[in-house]
Short mmCIF file of N, CA and C in Angstrom, two decimals:
data_model
loop_
_atom_site.label_atom_id
_atom_site.label_comp_id
_atom_site.label_asym_id
_atom_site.label_seq_id
_atom_site.Cartn_x
_atom_site.Cartn_y
_atom_site.Cartn_z
N UNK A 1 -2.01 8.49 -29.91
CA UNK A 1 -1.49 9.97 -29.88
C UNK A 1 -0.27 9.13 -28.54
N UNK A 2 1.19 9.05 -28.72
CA UNK A 2 1.66 8.94 -27.74
C UNK A 2 1.91 9.83 -26.19
N UNK A 3 1.44 10.78 -25.92
CA UNK A 3 0.94 11.22 -24.74
C UNK A 3 -0.39 10.28 -24.68
N UNK A 4 -0.75 9.57 -25.23
CA UNK A 4 -2.32 9.17 -24.90
C UNK A 4 -2.28 7.40 -24.83
N UNK A 5 -0.77 6.36 -25.19
CA UNK A 5 0.13 6.20 -24.25
C UNK A 5 0.14 5.59 -23.54
N UNK A 6 1.76 7.29 -23.04
CA UNK A 6 1.59 7.17 -21.83
C UNK A 6 0.63 6.97 -20.58
N UNK A 7 -0.11 7.93 -21.25
CA UNK A 7 -0.89 7.97 -19.71
C UNK A 7 -1.73 6.49 -19.21
N UNK A 8 -2.02 6.00 -21.02
CA UNK A 8 -3.10 4.19 -19.72
C UNK A 8 -1.83 3.54 -19.51
N UNK A 9 -0.74 3.66 -20.14
CA UNK A 9 0.54 3.22 -19.30
C UNK A 9 0.69 3.41 -17.68
N UNK A 10 0.63 4.83 -18.03
CA UNK A 10 0.98 4.68 -16.43
C UNK A 10 -0.34 4.07 -14.94
N UNK A 11 -1.52 4.82 -16.11
CA UNK A 11 -2.60 4.09 -15.13
C UNK A 11 -2.53 3.05 -14.99
N UNK A 12 -2.67 1.87 -15.90
CA UNK A 12 -2.21 0.71 -15.88
C UNK A 12 -0.67 0.28 -14.95
N UNK A 13 0.43 1.21 -14.52
CA UNK A 13 0.91 0.86 -13.91
C UNK A 13 0.54 0.75 -12.33
N UNK A 14 0.13 1.98 -12.70
CA UNK A 14 -0.83 2.77 -10.94
C UNK A 14 -2.32 1.48 -10.67
N UNK A 15 -2.40 0.92 -11.42
CA UNK A 15 -3.98 -0.25 -10.97
C UNK A 15 -3.16 -1.10 -10.55
N UNK A 16 -1.94 -2.00 -11.27
CA UNK A 16 -1.40 -3.29 -10.55
C UNK A 16 -0.39 -2.86 -9.67
N UNK A 17 0.29 -1.53 -9.16
CA UNK A 17 1.10 -0.83 -8.60
C UNK A 17 -0.13 -1.58 -6.58
N UNK A 18 -1.64 -0.48 -7.19
CA UNK A 18 -2.62 -0.91 -5.75
C UNK A 18 -2.97 -2.43 -5.74
N UNK A 19 -3.62 -2.92 -7.01
CA UNK A 19 -3.60 -3.77 -6.66
C UNK A 19 -2.63 -6.25 -6.33
N UNK A 20 -1.12 -5.81 -6.43
CA UNK A 20 -0.21 -6.01 -5.62
C UNK A 20 -0.13 -5.35 -4.52
N UNK A 21 -0.42 -4.53 -3.99
CA UNK A 21 -0.37 -4.12 -2.57
C UNK A 21 -1.21 -4.50 -1.12
N UNK A 22 -2.27 -4.37 -2.53
CA UNK A 22 -3.63 -4.86 -1.56
C UNK A 22 -3.35 -6.16 -1.31
N UNK A 23 -2.99 -6.87 -2.85
CA UNK A 23 -3.25 -8.35 -2.37
C UNK A 23 -2.35 -8.74 -0.95
N UNK A 24 -0.84 -7.90 -0.64
CA UNK A 24 0.47 -8.43 -0.07
C UNK A 24 -0.71 -7.50 1.57
N UNK A 25 -1.05 -6.39 1.33
CA UNK A 25 -1.02 -6.77 3.03
C UNK A 25 -2.71 -7.45 3.03
N UNK A 26 -3.20 -7.90 1.87
CA UNK A 26 -4.38 -9.14 2.56
C UNK A 26 -4.20 -10.11 3.04
N UNK A 27 -2.95 -10.32 2.69
CA UNK A 27 -1.99 -11.42 3.08
C UNK A 27 -0.81 -11.32 4.26
N UNK A 28 -0.95 -10.26 4.97
CA UNK A 28 -0.87 -9.92 6.08
C UNK A 28 -1.35 -9.23 7.61
N UNK A 29 -2.32 -9.28 6.58
CA UNK A 29 -4.14 -9.34 7.30
C UNK A 29 -4.38 -10.63 8.05
N UNK A 30 -4.09 -11.20 6.70
CA UNK A 30 -4.83 -12.93 6.88
C UNK A 30 -3.53 -13.92 8.00
N UNK A 31 -1.96 -13.38 8.04
CA UNK A 31 -0.96 -13.73 9.03
C UNK A 31 -1.53 -13.15 10.51
N UNK A 32 -2.25 -12.28 10.77
CA UNK A 32 -2.38 -11.96 12.09
C UNK A 32 -4.03 -12.43 12.41
N UNK A 33 -4.33 -14.03 11.47
CA UNK A 33 -5.60 -14.08 11.59
C UNK A 33 -6.81 -12.77 11.72
N UNK A 34 -6.51 -11.77 10.81
CA UNK A 34 -7.64 -10.84 11.00
C UNK A 34 -8.15 -10.45 9.80
N UNK A 35 -9.85 -10.42 9.22
CA UNK A 35 -9.95 -9.91 8.60
C UNK A 35 -10.26 -8.89 7.86
N UNK A 36 -9.95 -8.06 9.25
CA UNK A 36 -9.98 -6.06 8.48
C UNK A 36 -8.02 -5.45 7.71
N UNK A 37 -8.31 -5.35 6.93
CA UNK A 37 -6.87 -4.56 6.52
C UNK A 37 -6.78 -3.71 7.23
N UNK A 38 -4.75 -3.00 8.36
CA UNK A 38 -5.28 -2.29 8.39
C UNK A 38 -4.13 -1.03 7.95
N UNK A 39 -4.27 -0.28 8.43
CA UNK A 39 -3.19 1.00 7.97
C UNK A 39 -1.64 -0.13 8.21
N UNK A 40 -1.36 -0.44 9.06
CA UNK A 40 0.37 -1.19 9.70
C UNK A 40 -0.41 -2.95 8.15
N UNK A 41 -0.83 -3.49 8.47
CA UNK A 41 -1.12 -3.58 6.61
C UNK A 41 -0.47 -3.59 6.03
N UNK A 42 -0.61 -2.15 5.05
CA UNK A 42 -0.40 -1.70 4.01
C UNK A 42 1.31 -0.80 4.07
N UNK A 43 1.53 -0.47 5.67
CA UNK A 43 2.59 -0.54 6.11
C UNK A 43 3.87 -1.81 5.39
N UNK A 44 2.91 -2.53 5.96
CA UNK A 44 3.93 -4.10 6.00
C UNK A 44 4.61 -4.60 4.46
N UNK A 45 3.05 -4.67 3.96
CA UNK A 45 2.85 -5.03 2.64
C UNK A 45 4.30 -4.12 1.33
N UNK A 46 3.77 -2.74 1.89
CA UNK A 46 5.34 -1.51 1.58
C UNK A 46 6.91 -2.49 1.63
N UNK A 47 6.82 -2.44 2.74
CA UNK A 47 7.48 -3.36 2.90
C UNK A 47 8.27 -4.85 1.98
N UNK A 48 7.54 -5.08 1.89
CA UNK A 48 7.27 -6.91 1.31
C UNK A 48 7.81 -6.83 -0.17
N UNK A 49 6.84 -5.46 -0.41
CA UNK A 49 7.64 -4.79 -1.73
C UNK A 49 9.02 -4.30 -2.07
N UNK A 50 9.62 -3.72 -1.06
CA UNK A 50 11.02 -3.14 -1.83
C UNK A 50 9.85 -1.75 -1.26
N UNK A 51 9.20 -1.29 -1.02
CA UNK A 51 9.25 -0.08 -0.64
C UNK A 51 9.57 0.52 0.43
N UNK A 52 10.16 -0.12 1.00
CA UNK A 52 10.63 0.82 2.91
C UNK A 52 10.57 1.93 2.94
N UNK A 53 11.69 3.16 1.39
CA UNK A 53 11.86 4.35 1.97
C UNK A 53 10.26 4.88 1.72
N UNK A 54 8.98 3.99 1.58
CA UNK A 54 7.63 4.94 1.51
C UNK A 54 6.67 4.81 3.22
N UNK A 55 7.87 4.00 3.78
CA UNK A 55 7.38 3.46 5.48
C UNK A 55 6.82 4.72 5.91
N UNK A 56 8.07 5.44 6.04
CA UNK A 56 8.15 6.60 7.65
C UNK A 56 7.15 7.41 6.71
N UNK A 57 7.11 8.22 5.65
CA UNK A 57 6.59 9.13 5.18
C UNK A 57 5.45 9.43 5.28
N UNK A 58 4.82 7.83 4.64
CA UNK A 58 3.58 7.95 5.17
C UNK A 58 3.17 7.30 6.40
N UNK A 59 3.83 7.05 7.24
CA UNK A 59 3.41 7.07 8.83
C UNK A 59 2.89 7.65 9.73
N UNK A 60 4.23 9.17 8.62
CA UNK A 60 3.46 9.95 9.06
C UNK A 60 2.90 10.56 8.89
N UNK A 61 2.91 10.95 7.67
CA UNK A 61 0.94 11.43 7.40
C UNK A 61 -0.53 11.30 8.31
N UNK A 62 0.19 9.78 8.09
CA UNK A 62 -1.17 9.11 8.65
C UNK A 62 -1.21 9.46 10.87
N UNK A 63 0.17 10.03 11.35
CA UNK A 63 -0.42 10.26 12.34
C UNK A 63 -0.77 11.57 12.17
N UNK A 64 -0.22 12.57 11.71
CA UNK A 64 -0.80 13.85 11.51
C UNK A 64 -2.18 13.53 11.36
N UNK A 65 -2.87 13.29 10.82
CA UNK A 65 -4.44 12.81 10.28
C UNK A 65 -5.45 11.87 11.34
N UNK A 66 -3.72 12.04 11.78
CA UNK A 66 -5.07 10.92 13.33
C UNK A 66 -4.74 11.79 14.54
N UNK A 67 -4.05 13.12 14.50
CA UNK A 67 -3.77 13.74 15.73
C UNK A 67 -2.66 13.30 16.18
N UNK A 68 -1.97 12.55 15.60
CA UNK A 68 -1.15 12.71 16.35
C UNK A 68 -0.88 11.19 17.10
N UNK A 69 -1.81 9.99 16.93
CA UNK A 69 -2.35 8.85 17.88
C UNK A 69 -1.84 7.49 16.77
N UNK A 70 -1.45 6.85 17.05
CA UNK A 70 -1.94 5.42 16.57
C UNK A 70 -2.69 4.21 16.79
N UNK A 71 -2.46 3.71 15.13
CA UNK A 71 -4.01 2.66 15.73
C UNK A 71 -3.35 1.74 16.84
#
């Protein structure tokens, strides 16, 4: 059905987005000569992938979860 096709398409788009985001964050991590991807690597990856408008809301949410402290 069209609804099932749309759901599958959205799921695939989400999977691809997470794949590219993770790969880009991994590159940022390697550039910093580290082995573990950090939240800052993910935020850098979002900027690199032209999703910079998501960085500040995500940073605020992350700081809220951490009790206002940064990594």
